[in-house]
Each structure stands twice: as C-alpha cells, then as structure tokens.
XYZ file of C-alpha atoms in Angstrom:
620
model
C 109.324 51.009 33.818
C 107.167 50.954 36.745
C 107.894 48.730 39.727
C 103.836 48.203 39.768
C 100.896 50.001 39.053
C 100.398 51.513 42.118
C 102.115 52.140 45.914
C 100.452 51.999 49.123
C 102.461 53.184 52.100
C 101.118 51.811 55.368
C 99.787 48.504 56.698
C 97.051 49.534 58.734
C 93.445 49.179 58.230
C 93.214 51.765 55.536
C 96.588 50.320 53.838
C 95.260 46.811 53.826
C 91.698 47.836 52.589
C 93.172 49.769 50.036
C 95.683 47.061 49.180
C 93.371 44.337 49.070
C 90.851 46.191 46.662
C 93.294 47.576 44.224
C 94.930 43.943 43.752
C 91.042 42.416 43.202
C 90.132 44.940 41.079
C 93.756 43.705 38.814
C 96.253 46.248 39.882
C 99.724 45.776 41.133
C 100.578 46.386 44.131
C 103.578 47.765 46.553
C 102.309 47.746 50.226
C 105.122 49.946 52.001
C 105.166 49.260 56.033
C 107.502 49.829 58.540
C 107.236 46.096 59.812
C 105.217 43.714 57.957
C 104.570 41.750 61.120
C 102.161 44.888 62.711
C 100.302 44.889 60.245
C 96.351 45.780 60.859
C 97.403 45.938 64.404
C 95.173 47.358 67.069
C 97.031 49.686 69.480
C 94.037 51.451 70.733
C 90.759 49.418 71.668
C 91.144 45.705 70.250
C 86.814 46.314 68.897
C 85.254 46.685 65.517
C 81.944 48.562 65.216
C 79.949 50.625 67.812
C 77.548 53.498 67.544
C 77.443 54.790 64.030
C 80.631 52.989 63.073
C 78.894 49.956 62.967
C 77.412 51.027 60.166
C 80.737 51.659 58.228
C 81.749 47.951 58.822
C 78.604 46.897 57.243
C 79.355 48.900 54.244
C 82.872 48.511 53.711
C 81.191 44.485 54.037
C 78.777 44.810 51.342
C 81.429 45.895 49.084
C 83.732 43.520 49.336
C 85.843 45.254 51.621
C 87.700 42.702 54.735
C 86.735 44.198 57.943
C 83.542 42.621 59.074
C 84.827 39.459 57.596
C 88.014 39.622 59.892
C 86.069 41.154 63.275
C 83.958 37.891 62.424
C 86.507 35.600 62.756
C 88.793 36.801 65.212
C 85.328 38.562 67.651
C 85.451 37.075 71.478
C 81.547 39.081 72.109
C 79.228 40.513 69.953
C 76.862 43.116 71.185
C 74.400 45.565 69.650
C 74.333 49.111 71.164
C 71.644 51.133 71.442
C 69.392 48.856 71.268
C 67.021 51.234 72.948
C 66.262 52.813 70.180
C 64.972 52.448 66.694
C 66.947 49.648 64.821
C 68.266 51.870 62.004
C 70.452 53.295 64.691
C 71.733 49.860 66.493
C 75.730 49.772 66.318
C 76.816 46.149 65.828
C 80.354 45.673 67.796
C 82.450 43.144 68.125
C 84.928 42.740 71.139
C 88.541 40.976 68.982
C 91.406 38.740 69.599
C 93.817 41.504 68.457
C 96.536 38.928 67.814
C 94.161 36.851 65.427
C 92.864 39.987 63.527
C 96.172 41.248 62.714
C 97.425 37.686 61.604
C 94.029 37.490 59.534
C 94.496 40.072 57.434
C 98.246 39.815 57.173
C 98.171 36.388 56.142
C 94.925 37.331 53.182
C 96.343 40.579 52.049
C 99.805 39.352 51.719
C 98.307 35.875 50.099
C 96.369 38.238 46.913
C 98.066 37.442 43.720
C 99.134 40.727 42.687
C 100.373 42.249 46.076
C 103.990 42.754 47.706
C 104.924 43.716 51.005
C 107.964 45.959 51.188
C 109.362 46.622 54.973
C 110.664 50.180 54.386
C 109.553 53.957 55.413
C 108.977 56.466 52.473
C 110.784 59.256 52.833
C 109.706 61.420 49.660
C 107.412 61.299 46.376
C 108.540 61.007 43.358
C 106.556 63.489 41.125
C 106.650 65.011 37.351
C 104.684 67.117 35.883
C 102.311 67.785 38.728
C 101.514 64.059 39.051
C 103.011 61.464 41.318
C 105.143 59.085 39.695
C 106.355 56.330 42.965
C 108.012 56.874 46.237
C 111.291 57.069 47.521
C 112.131 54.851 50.273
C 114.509 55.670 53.395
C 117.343 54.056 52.192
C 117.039 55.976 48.688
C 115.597 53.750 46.692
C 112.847 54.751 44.221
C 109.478 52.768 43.765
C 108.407 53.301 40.643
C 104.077 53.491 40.008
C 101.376 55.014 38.262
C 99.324 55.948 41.519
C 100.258 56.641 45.191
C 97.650 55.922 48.626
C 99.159 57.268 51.567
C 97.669 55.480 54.688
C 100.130 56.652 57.479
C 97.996 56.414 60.687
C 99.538 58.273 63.669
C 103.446 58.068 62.075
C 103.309 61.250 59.895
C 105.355 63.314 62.572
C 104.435 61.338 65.406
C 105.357 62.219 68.888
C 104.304 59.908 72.440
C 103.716 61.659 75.955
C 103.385 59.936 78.932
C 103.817 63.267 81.722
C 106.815 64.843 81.157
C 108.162 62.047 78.915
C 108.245 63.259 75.379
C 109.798 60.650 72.776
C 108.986 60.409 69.245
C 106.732 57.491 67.913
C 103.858 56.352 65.826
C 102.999 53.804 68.710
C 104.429 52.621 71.667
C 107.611 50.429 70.931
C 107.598 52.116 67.185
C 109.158 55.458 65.349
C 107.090 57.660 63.395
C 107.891 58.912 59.747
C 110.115 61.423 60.318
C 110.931 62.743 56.789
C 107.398 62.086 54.571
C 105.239 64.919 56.468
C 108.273 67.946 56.011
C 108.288 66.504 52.031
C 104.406 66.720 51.600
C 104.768 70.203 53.116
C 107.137 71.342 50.586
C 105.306 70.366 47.755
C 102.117 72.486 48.884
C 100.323 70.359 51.248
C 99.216 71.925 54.931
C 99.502 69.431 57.498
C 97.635 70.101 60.480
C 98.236 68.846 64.270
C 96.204 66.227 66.383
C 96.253 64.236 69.027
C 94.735 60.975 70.246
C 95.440 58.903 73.089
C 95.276 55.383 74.602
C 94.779 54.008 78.763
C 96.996 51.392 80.432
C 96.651 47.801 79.993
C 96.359 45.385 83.092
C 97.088 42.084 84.174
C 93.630 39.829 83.841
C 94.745 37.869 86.635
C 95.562 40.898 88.913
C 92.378 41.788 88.748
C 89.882 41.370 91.935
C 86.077 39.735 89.434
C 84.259 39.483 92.078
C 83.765 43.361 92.402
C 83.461 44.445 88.947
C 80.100 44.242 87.037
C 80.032 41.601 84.756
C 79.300 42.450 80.691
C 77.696 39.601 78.813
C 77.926 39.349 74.689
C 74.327 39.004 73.375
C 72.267 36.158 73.716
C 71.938 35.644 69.712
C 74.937 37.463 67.966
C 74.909 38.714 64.664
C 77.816 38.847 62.047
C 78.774 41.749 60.507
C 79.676 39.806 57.035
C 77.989 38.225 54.650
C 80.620 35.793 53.983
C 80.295 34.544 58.025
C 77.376 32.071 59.097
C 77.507 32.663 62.260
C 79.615 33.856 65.178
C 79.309 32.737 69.246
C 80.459 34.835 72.054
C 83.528 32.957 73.822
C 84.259 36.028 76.501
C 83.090 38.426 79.035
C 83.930 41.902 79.644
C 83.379 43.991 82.828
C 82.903 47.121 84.177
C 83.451 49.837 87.376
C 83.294 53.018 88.061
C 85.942 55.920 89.549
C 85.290 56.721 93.120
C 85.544 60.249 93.676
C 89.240 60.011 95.331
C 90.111 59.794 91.606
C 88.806 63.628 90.995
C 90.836 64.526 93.712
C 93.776 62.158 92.795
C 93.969 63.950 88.828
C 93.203 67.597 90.438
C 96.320 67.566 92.228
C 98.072 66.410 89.845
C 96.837 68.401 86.756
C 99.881 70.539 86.090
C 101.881 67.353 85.145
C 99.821 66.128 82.327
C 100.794 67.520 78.943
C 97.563 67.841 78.095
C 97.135 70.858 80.010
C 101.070 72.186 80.696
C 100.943 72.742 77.216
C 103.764 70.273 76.002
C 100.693 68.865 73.528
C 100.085 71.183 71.114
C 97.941 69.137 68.887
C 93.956 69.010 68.930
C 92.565 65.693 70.671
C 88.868 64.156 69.763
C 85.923 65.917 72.438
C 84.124 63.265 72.324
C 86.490 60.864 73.845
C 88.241 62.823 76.349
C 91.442 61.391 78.336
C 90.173 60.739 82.155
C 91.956 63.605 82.750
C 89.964 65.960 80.409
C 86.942 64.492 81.976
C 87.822 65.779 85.334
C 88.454 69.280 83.950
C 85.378 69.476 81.597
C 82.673 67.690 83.647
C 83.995 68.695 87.344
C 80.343 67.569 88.306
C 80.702 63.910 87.679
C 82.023 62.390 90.626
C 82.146 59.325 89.078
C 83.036 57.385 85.397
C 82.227 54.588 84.006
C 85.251 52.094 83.154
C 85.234 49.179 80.243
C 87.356 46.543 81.254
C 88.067 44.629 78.133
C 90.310 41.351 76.964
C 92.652 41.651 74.420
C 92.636 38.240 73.243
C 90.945 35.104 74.379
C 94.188 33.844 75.428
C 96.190 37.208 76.643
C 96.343 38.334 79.979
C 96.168 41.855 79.082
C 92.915 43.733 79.578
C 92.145 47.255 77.383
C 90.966 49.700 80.747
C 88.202 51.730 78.279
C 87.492 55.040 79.706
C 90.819 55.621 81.358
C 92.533 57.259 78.518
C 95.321 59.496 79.597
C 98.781 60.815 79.615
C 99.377 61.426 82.923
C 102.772 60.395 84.860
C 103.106 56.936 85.065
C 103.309 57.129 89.121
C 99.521 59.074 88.874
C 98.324 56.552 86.563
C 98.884 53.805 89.491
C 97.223 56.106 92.293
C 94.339 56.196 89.599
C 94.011 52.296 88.853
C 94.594 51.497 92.419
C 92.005 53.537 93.514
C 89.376 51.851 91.517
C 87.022 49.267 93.182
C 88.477 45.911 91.664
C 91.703 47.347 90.303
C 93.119 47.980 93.533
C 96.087 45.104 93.216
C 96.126 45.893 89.303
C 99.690 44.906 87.880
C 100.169 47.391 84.595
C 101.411 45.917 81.443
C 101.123 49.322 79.630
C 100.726 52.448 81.018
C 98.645 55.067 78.971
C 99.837 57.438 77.031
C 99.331 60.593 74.232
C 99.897 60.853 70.520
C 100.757 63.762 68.602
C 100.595 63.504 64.433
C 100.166 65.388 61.316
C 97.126 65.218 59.066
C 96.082 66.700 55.915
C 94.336 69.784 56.495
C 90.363 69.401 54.587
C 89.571 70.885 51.072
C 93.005 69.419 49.592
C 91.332 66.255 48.856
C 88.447 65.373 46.325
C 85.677 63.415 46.645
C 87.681 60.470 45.026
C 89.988 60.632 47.862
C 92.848 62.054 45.411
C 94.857 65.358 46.001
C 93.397 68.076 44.442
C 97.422 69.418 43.754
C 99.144 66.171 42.707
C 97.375 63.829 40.470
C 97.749 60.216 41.546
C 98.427 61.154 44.862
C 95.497 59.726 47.352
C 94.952 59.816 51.017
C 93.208 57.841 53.385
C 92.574 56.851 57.364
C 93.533 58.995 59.777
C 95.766 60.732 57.815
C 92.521 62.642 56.223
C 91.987 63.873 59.916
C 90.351 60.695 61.007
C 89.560 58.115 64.323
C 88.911 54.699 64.451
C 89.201 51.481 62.673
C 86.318 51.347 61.088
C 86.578 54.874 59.453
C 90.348 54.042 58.244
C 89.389 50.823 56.687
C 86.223 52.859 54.804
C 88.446 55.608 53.412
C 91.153 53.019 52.571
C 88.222 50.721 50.471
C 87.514 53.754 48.552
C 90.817 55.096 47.915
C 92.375 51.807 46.652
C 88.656 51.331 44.818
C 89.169 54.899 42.937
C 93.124 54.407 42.658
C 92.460 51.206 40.505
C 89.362 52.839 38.504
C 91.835 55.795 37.701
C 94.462 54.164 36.502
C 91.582 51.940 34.230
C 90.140 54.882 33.375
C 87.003 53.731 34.923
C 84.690 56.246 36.961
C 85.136 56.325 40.481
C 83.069 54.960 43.394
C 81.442 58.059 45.237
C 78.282 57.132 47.130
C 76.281 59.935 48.250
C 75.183 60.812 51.773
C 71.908 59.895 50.987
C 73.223 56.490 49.571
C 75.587 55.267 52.860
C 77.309 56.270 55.731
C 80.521 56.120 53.598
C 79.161 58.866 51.895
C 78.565 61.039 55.016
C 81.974 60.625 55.914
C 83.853 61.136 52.441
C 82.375 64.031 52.137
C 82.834 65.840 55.827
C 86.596 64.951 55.668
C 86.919 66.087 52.272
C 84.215 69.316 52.313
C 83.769 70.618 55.683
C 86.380 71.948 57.851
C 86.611 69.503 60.725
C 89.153 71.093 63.588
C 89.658 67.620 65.737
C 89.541 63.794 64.923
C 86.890 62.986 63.124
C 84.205 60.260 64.495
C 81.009 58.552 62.706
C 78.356 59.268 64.293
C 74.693 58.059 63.269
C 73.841 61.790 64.216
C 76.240 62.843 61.562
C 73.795 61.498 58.553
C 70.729 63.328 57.852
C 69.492 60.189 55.905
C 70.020 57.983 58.670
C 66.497 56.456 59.189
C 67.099 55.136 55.721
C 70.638 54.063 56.151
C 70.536 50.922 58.843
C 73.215 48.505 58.828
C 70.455 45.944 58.181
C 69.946 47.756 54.506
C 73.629 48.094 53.863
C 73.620 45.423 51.212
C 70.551 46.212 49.511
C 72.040 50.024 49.311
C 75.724 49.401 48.203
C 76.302 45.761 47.582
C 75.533 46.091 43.381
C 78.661 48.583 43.458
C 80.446 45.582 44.708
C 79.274 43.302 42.397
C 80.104 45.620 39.185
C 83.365 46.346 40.521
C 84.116 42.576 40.951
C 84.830 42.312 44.659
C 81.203 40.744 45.936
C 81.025 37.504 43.661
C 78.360 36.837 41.321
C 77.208 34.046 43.731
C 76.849 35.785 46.904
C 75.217 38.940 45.022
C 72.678 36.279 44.151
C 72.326 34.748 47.052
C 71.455 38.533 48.871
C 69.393 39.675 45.756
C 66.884 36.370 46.693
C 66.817 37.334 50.422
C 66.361 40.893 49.593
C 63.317 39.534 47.040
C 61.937 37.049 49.364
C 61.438 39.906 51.766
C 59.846 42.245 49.815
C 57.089 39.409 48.791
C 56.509 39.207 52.409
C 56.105 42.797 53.022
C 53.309 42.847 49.609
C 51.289 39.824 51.164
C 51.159 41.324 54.889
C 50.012 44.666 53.248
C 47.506 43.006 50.938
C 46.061 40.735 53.338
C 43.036 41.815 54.363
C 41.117 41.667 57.640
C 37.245 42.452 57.933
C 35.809 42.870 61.901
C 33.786 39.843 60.773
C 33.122 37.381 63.959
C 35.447 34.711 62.627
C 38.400 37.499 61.919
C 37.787 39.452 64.985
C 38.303 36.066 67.012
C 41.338 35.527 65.405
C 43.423 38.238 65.527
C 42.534 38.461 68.953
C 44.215 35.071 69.834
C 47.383 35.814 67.558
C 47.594 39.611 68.353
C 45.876 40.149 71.577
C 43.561 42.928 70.015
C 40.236 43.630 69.082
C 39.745 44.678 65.350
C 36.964 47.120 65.050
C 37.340 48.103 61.361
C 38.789 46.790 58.103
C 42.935 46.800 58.403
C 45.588 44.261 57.162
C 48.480 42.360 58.983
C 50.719 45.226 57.829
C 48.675 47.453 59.777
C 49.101 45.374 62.774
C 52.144 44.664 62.828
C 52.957 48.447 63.146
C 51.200 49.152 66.064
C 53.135 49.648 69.062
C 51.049 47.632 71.513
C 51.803 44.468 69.498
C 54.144 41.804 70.242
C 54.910 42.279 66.353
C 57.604 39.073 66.685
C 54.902 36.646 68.153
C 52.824 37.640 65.631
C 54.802 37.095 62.705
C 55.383 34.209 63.710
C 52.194 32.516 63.370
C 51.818 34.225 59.754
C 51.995 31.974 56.521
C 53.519 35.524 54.549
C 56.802 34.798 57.045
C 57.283 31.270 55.941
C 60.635 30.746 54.618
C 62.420 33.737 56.019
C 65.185 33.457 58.674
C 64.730 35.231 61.896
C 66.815 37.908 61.259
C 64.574 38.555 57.587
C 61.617 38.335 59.559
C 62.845 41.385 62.209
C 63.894 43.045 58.843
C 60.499 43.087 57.739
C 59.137 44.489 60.947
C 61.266 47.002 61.674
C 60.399 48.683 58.095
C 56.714 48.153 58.467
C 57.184 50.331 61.801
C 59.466 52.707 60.501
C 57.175 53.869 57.913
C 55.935 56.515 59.802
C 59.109 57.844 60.709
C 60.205 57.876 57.387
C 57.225 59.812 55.572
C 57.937 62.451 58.493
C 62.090 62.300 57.489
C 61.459 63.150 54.233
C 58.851 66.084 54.837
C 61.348 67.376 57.120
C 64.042 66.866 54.498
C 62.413 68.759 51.773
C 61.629 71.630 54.624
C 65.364 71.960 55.426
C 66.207 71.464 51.286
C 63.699 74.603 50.857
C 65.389 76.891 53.971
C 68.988 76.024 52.584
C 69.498 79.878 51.236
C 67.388 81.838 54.010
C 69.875 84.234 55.471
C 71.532 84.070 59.079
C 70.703 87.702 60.418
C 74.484 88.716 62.562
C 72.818 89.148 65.553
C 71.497 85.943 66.250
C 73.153 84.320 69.343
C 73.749 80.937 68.751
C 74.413 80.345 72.807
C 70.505 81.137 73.315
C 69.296 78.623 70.977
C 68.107 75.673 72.950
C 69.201 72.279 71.978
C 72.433 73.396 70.156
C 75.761 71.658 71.222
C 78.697 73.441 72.302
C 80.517 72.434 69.470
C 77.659 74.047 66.932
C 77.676 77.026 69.197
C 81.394 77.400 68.845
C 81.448 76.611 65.189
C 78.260 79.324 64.533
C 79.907 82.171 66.548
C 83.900 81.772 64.915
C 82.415 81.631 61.787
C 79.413 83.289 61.837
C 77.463 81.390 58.466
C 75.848 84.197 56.374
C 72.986 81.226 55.198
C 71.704 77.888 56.397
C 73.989 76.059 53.670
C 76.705 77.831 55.278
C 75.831 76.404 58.477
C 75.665 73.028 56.949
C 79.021 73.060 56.401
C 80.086 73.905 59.615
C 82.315 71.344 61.255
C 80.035 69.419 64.253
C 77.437 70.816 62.602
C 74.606 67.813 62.260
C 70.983 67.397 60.526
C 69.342 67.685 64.081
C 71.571 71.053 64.914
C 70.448 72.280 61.526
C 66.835 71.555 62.129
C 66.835 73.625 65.451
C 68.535 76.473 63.865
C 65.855 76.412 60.894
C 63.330 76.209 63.699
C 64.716 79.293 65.389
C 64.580 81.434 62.285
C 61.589 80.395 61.660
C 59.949 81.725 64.881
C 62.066 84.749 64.683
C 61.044 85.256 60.512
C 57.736 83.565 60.402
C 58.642 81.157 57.009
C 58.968 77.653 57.878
C-alpha cells in the first residue's frame, strides 16, 4: 500500500509549488526536505520578479500557483523595470523580507489538508517495471507512491568554493545530496554540470548612506496577485559603483579564483557573470554598477547585487573596501560558488515527466534552471501534471504562444541549453501578446477548471476583463466629426486639432497625446480602476505593433524550411549575439527550424538570420 499518492523531494520553490498544487488538486502528499525549517528559503537575492521573470510570477498567479501571493505579503519595494519601454515588456519585482517569505509558505504548504513534511534526504528510487514506484530515504526507509517530483535545487552533487576552499554543500551552512544524482545516473539519466554563484552580505549599519545613491520603490506599486489589494513600499535600496582600483584589485588576483584555476568545472549563467568574470570578459568597463539590497525589514544584512564571486575571502574585503560607501563594510557572508548536477535536456517531456521512467518528474533548477520565479513555474506544472496523471486527466501544457510558461517548458525540455537557463522577455516570440497585465485573461480559465483559482475570484476577473472590453467598443465606436463644436472639444481635452472624421480610439493612440489625461475626462472609462484604464490604453497603442508581430510571424512561419547554405559566417551577420554566433558555428543548423532550436537562439536572432538569407537568396 502506498504511503500517499505521490512524493515530492525538496522544499524549495519548485517543491512547495508542486506540493501545494498536487494537494489542491486532491492528491496526497510526501514533501521530502532536508530541514523543514528552510523551506522556500532565499539564499541568493531575497526578490521575486524582474525582467521577463516577472512575467512567470504573474502566471504561476493566475493559476493558482503561491508566489506572487507570498512576494505580496512579505515585499519591502515594489518596482517596475523597464519601464522605458512598451508595457508588455515591464518586469514587476518585488524587493522581500526573506525571513517572512520562507515562514509564509512554510506555514500554508505545511497547513494543506492532504500534505506531510518528512525531514529526510532520498537516497534512491524505488522503480518496477520501468515506472517509479516511491523513494528510498537515507536511513533506508522506503516511501511508498504512485508518482515522484524531484525538485532538488543546487543539492544534487553539490559542491561550495570560496578560493581555494572546496567543501561540499547545497548552500552555505547545508550538505548536498550525495547519493540521489550517482542513483539517477545508473538508471539511464545524464546529469550534466553547472554552476551558479552568490556575493557577500554586509552589515546595514556598517555601511557609510550618505555616499551611496539612494533607490526608491515606485510611487504607486502594483501586486503581483490577484488575491492581494494592495501592497506599500516600507524600504529603500541603494546603489554604487566599482572604482577602477577594483579591476586592478581582481587582475592580480585572478589565478586564485576557481573560476578560472580550473577547480570549477561546471558551466555558470553568461548573463550574470561573478565580478570576477566581468573583469575578464568586459576589461573595458572600468566601472560596475552595485545593488545594495535589505534582506528583511528588520535584518541588518544587506544582499551586495552585482558582486557575485568566489574569490578568496581576504580579496573579497580589498574589493568591498574599495567601494565608495563600503569602505568600513563589516561582512556577514562572504560570497561564494556552487557546483551541481542537472538533468541534461531531451530526457524530459513536455509534461515535465521522464521520458525513461514513468512517474518520475522533474522540476526547478534541477531541469537546468535559475531563479525563483522559473523553479516555482516548473514546480506548478509538474505537481499540476503529476496529479492529472495519476487522475488520468490530460495535462496542463500551455503553448509559447499562450504564456511565458510555455516558452520556458519547452526550451528546457526541447532545445539544448548548455548553461543556466534565464527568462527572458526576448526569449518569447509572442511576447507583444504575452504582458503580465494579460496573464489572467490568457491562463487564469486553466486555473479555474483545474480547481485552484475559485469560482469567485474567476468571476470577479471575468467582469473586469468584460468591463474593459466594453470600454475599448465605445472608444472605437465613438465618433468625432471636425464639426466646430467637436473640433473645440477635443482640443481642450486632447490638445489637438481634428481635421477629419476619427474616434477616441484613434486618439488615444497617437503618440503626441497625454492618452491618461484624456481618458480621464471620457464617460467610456467610468467605472474602471486606474490600473483597467492604463490596460485599455496600452492595447489601443499596441495595435500597431501587433498587426506588424504577426506579419512578421507568418514571414518567419513561411522561411522555417529554407536551407542554411555551410558557408555562411554567422560572425559577419550584424546584430547576432555571441551566444547565437557560437551556437550557429558548433552546430552549424542545416535549416532555419534548425536554428530555432539552437540554445540562445531568440525570435529577434532568428529574424536577422532570415533577413540575411534573404538578401543573400532574394525570397523574403
């Protein structure tokens, strides 16, 4: 007899999404962690959201999933990044009381009827018949279940560096799984090797303010959940930058960082090099710009963003010390490297379960990849598609055309990523249509079916979603004749003159309107909140932009098969990223749909090749 219906082994952000789905959705559940009270900790950057992933924690919101509702509650400032550009690219973050987020969603998932938490580490599966039958824990004893998520973080193997200091760990202050990784391997699973890596923490109060740059939240923040009202920001962050004695300071000491002695074997993320990689890769910059971030409204300890490394603790001091406002620094953590084993792509289908053992499924950085918002996606889905298996239910796959979850399923899953794998909004060809402001509208009906978005609060977002869409049809079916009276009055609310016929949709999309102030003087606005009201807006002015998107889509959907002749040199295309280059030249694509699946290989990258063919073939 099973000892429940299914096993999840790991308590971070993928375990507890995983967890907490599965148990909603009726299952049984076995959470498996190495210490029940680190549970959804935050050992790198104490932040939820950003650039791209953002738009995961609006997603994993909209179906049910506990992230956004967490960041909510526990967030000290709320920003919105990249605000410089169009809103379907803005990347909601929240800045978190690490201490309250982990005791959030320790205290909910642990609370769900339906759920145990079992301090223990898995040393081995228990399989038969080519499908995974429980676990067996360190001590020997078997848990019995029908289905298996493994959500082992950086533990799977996990070694620490700090210089020439080599220990093994998951984190700092923890050991790894030392026995799971060498059994997955012997039952046909290839592991590869990465690496991540985390800066020092310092003392708050060693800190000299009054020459760092000061980092306000915004002036209205947004939640990320729909289950939050609002949110306030109750905390500043700063900033600085390196001087160049820190170039100097890192040169000199290059050959003692395992990054580059070769102690580290494993392959770290490019796009968020250690300080010391910086140096090396971008010898130019002279200087770098460093995040100084609290860890908790009441902790001393401030997350130094930018200064990731695993250089010698002594060279870490000349570093900090040599900063403007960190020269008196106290450290409470010095920085340091991770190495850990992931499952290699293309053993994992688009369910999230092994393609070689049935009932076996994998999620967060085990899949290859970084961040908290990632994990907790992946670990939605795989508890999601765990508890639809075992009901014999169909499985929740949204397409990348459908959400950012999509995107990412399917790169970890179908393209051959070769470092840590990042969201980026440049990563989704769809992206124009896939803003964290339409995240509900695009996923939350999956949430309802499933049962985890109640039949309330589905209602409640089907009326906004209704009311705004009646606005849109008035503002486009208004409409405005250059009459005298007209004329006179659009030029008081819209500062224009109207020389022909047009409508308020019209107006509202032109860029030399204050489209805000205009709105709202207009009756078709009346009963919509402020943030409805910018919803509206933005999608009137995106039209545009979107009509061209999906010409441009069909283009690329038309070029998919038009060959890749050998000789063309992907290093004299103009606009492609080293990591495209690389990827073209070791693998030299025979097609454009083989270039699609290229790891770094993005919609824009794939564009400009197309292009280049196209002047070289003369289709297009």
């Amino acid at each position: 007899m099973a000892d429940a219906d299914l096993v999840v082994v790991g308590g971070g952000h993928a375990g507890c999404e995983a967890a907490a789905a599965a148990a909603r959705l009726g299952v049984s559940v076995i959470l498996v962690t190495l210490h029940q009270s680190t549970m959804a900790q935050m050992p790198c950057n104490p932040a939820i959201g950003g650039i791209g992933k953002g738009h995961l924690v609006a997603e994993v919101d909209a179906l049910g999933g506990l992230q956004g509702w967490a960041a909510d509650r526990a967030g000290i400032q709320f920003r919105v990044l990249n605000r410089s550009r169009g809103p379907a690219v803005w990347g909601p973050r929240a800045q978190c009381d690490k201490v309250v987020y982990s005791r959030l969603l320790r205290r909910v998932v642990g609370g769900l009827r339906g759920v145990t938490v079992v301090e223990a580490e898995v040393g081995d599966l228990v399989v038969d018949g080519g499908r995974v039958r429980g676990v067996i824990l360190g001590g020997g004893r078997l848990l019995r279940a029908d289905a298996v998520i493994l959500t082992t973080g950086t533990f799977l193997g996990g070694v620490l560096h700090t210089g020439a200091l080599r220990r093994p760990g998951g984190r700092l202050g923890e050991q790894p799984s030392s026995t799971l990784g060498s059994a997955l391997a012997a039952r046909g699973i290839e592991l590869r090797r990465y690496k991540t890596g985390t800066p020092p923490r310092l003392s708050r109060q060693s800190l000299d303010l009054e020459k760092l740059e000061i980092q306000e939240g915004d002036a209205d923040p947004r939640p990320f959940s729909w289950r939050s009202r609002g949110v306030e920001n109750r905390s500043v962050c700063w900033l600085t930058r390196t001087p160049r004695k820190v170039q100097k300071i890192i040169a000199g000491n290059i050959h003692r960082s395992p990054l580059f002695s070769g102690t580290i074997e494993g392959v770290g993320p490019r796009y968020c090099p250690s300080i010391e990689d910086k140096v090396v890769r971008f010898p130019h910059h002279e200087r770098h710009t460093v995040f100084l971030e609290p860890e908790g409204l009441d902790s001393d300890s401030i997350y130094v963003n930018g200064l990731s490394t695993s250089l010698p603790t002594d060279v870490q001091d000349d570093v900090i010390h040599s900063i403007p406002g960190l020269e008196s620094a106290a450290v409470l953590q010095y920085g340091y490297a991770v190495e850990y084993d992931v499952v290699a792509p293309g053993q994992v289908a688009a369910n999230l379960e092994s393609r070689a053992l049935h009932g076996l499924f994998f999620a967060g950085q085990l899949l290859g990849t970084s961040g908290y918002e990632e994990a907790a996606g992946l670990g939605l889905l795989a508890g999601v598609n765990a508890a639809q298996g075992l009901r014999g239910a169909r499985p929740l796959a949204p397409a990348r055309e459908e959400a950012y979850l999509g995107v990412l399923v399917d790169d970890v899953t179908g393209r051959d990523h070769r470092e840590p794998y990042r969201m980026f909004t440049s990563r989704a060809e769809h992206r124009l249509v896939l803003g964290v402001d339409s995240a509900r509208e695009r996923l939350m009906e999956h949430g309802h079916r499933l049962g985890l978005v109640s039949e309330r609060a589905f209602h409640v977002e089907r009326e906004r979603w209704r009311r705004r869409e009646t606005a849109r049809a008035a503002l486009e079916e208004t409409r405005l004749n250059p009459d005298a009276a007209t004329r006179s009055a659009v030029r008081r609310a819209a500062a224009i003159d109207l020389t022909t016929p047009s409508s308020w949709a019209q107006i509202l999309r032109r860029q030399d309107v204050d489209a805000e102030a205009v709105a709202a003087g207009l009756g078709a606005f009346d009963g919509l909140s402020a943030e409805d009201r910018r919803i509206v807006i933005g999608r009137l002015r995106y039209d545009g932009y979107l009509a061209r998107h999906e010409r441009e889509r069909q283009r690329l959907h038309r070029l998919r098969h038009i060959p890749i002749p050998g000789d063309l040199d992907p290093g004299g295309v103009p606009g492609l990223s080293r990591e495209v280059v690389e990827a073209m030249a070791r693998d030299q694509p025979r097609t454009l749909a083989d270039a699609e699946r290229l790891p770094g290989m993005t919609p824009a990258a794939l564009a400009i090749i197309a292009g280049a063919l196209s002047r070289r073939g003369g289709f297009g």
